[in-house]
Coordinates of C-alpha atoms in Angstrom, one line a residue:
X1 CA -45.9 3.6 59.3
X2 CA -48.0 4.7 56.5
X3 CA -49.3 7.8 55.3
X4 CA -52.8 8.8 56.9
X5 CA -55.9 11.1 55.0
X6 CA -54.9 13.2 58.0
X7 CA -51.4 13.8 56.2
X8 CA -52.7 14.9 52.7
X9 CA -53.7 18.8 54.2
X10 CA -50.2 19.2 55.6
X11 CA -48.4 17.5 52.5
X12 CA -50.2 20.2 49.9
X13 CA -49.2 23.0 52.5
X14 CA -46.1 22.0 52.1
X15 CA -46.2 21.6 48.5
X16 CA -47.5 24.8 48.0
X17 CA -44.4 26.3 50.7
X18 CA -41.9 25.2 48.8
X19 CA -42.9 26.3 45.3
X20 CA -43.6 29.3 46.8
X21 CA -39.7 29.6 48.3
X22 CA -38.5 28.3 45.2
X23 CA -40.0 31.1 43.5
X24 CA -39.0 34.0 45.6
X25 CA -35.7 32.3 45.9
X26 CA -35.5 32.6 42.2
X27 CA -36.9 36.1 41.8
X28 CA -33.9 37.4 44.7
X29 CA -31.4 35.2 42.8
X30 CA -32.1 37.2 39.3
X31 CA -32.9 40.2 40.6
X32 CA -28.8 40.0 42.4
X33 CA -27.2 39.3 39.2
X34 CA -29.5 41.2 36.3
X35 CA -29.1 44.4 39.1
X36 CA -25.5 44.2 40.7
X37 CA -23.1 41.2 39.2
X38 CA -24.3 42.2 35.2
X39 CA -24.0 45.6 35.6
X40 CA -20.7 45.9 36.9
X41 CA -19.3 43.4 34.6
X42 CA -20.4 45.9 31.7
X43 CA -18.9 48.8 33.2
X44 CA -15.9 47.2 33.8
X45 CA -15.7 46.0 29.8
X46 CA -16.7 49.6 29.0
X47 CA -13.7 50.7 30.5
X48 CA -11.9 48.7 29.1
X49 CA -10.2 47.6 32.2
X50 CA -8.6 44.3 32.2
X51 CA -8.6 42.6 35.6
X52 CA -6.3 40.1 35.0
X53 CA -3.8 42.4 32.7
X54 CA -3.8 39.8 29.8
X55 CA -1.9 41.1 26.9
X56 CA -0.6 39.6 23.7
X57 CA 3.1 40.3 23.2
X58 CA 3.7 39.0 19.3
X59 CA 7.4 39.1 19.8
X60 CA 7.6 36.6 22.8
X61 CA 8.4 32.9 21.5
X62 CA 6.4 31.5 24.5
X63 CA 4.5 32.7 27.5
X64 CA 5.3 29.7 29.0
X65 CA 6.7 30.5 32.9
X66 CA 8.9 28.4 34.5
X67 CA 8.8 26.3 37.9
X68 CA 10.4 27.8 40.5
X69 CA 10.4 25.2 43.4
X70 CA 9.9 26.8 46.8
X71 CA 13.2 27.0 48.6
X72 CA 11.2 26.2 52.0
X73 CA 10.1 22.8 52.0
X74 CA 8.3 22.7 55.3
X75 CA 5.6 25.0 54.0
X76 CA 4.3 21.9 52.2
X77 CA 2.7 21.2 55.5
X78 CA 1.4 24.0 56.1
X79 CA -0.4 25.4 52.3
X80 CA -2.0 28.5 54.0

């Protein structure tokens, strides 16, 4: 089954569909981050408010932690 001359109309259409989708899609992607993700991630450095609490403590040798192994072994089955 090959393409037809009858095809070539609806294959621009839908050329012409999806760079149009891919444009808007672009334009709502951008316009989420440059308006709500980017903004917020500034106010939170201007506040200097550290989500994850990272700090250096000079007089600790290591911050390695250590492995505690769960006590409850069945909840290997069951992760969640």
């Amino acid at each position: 089954m090959g393409s037809s001359v009858h095809d070539a109309p609806l294959r621009v259409a839908r050329g012409l569909l999806s760079t149009a989708l891919a444009a808007l899609s672009w334009l709502v992607l951008a316009t989420c981050y440059f308006g709500i993700v980017l903004p917020i991630g500034l106010l939170v450095r201007l506040a200097l408010r550290d989500p994850l609490r990272r700090t250096l403590e000079p007089e600790r040798k290591s911050y390695w932690t250590d492995y505690v192994p769960p006590k409850n072994v069945s909840r290997y089955g069951k992760p969640y």
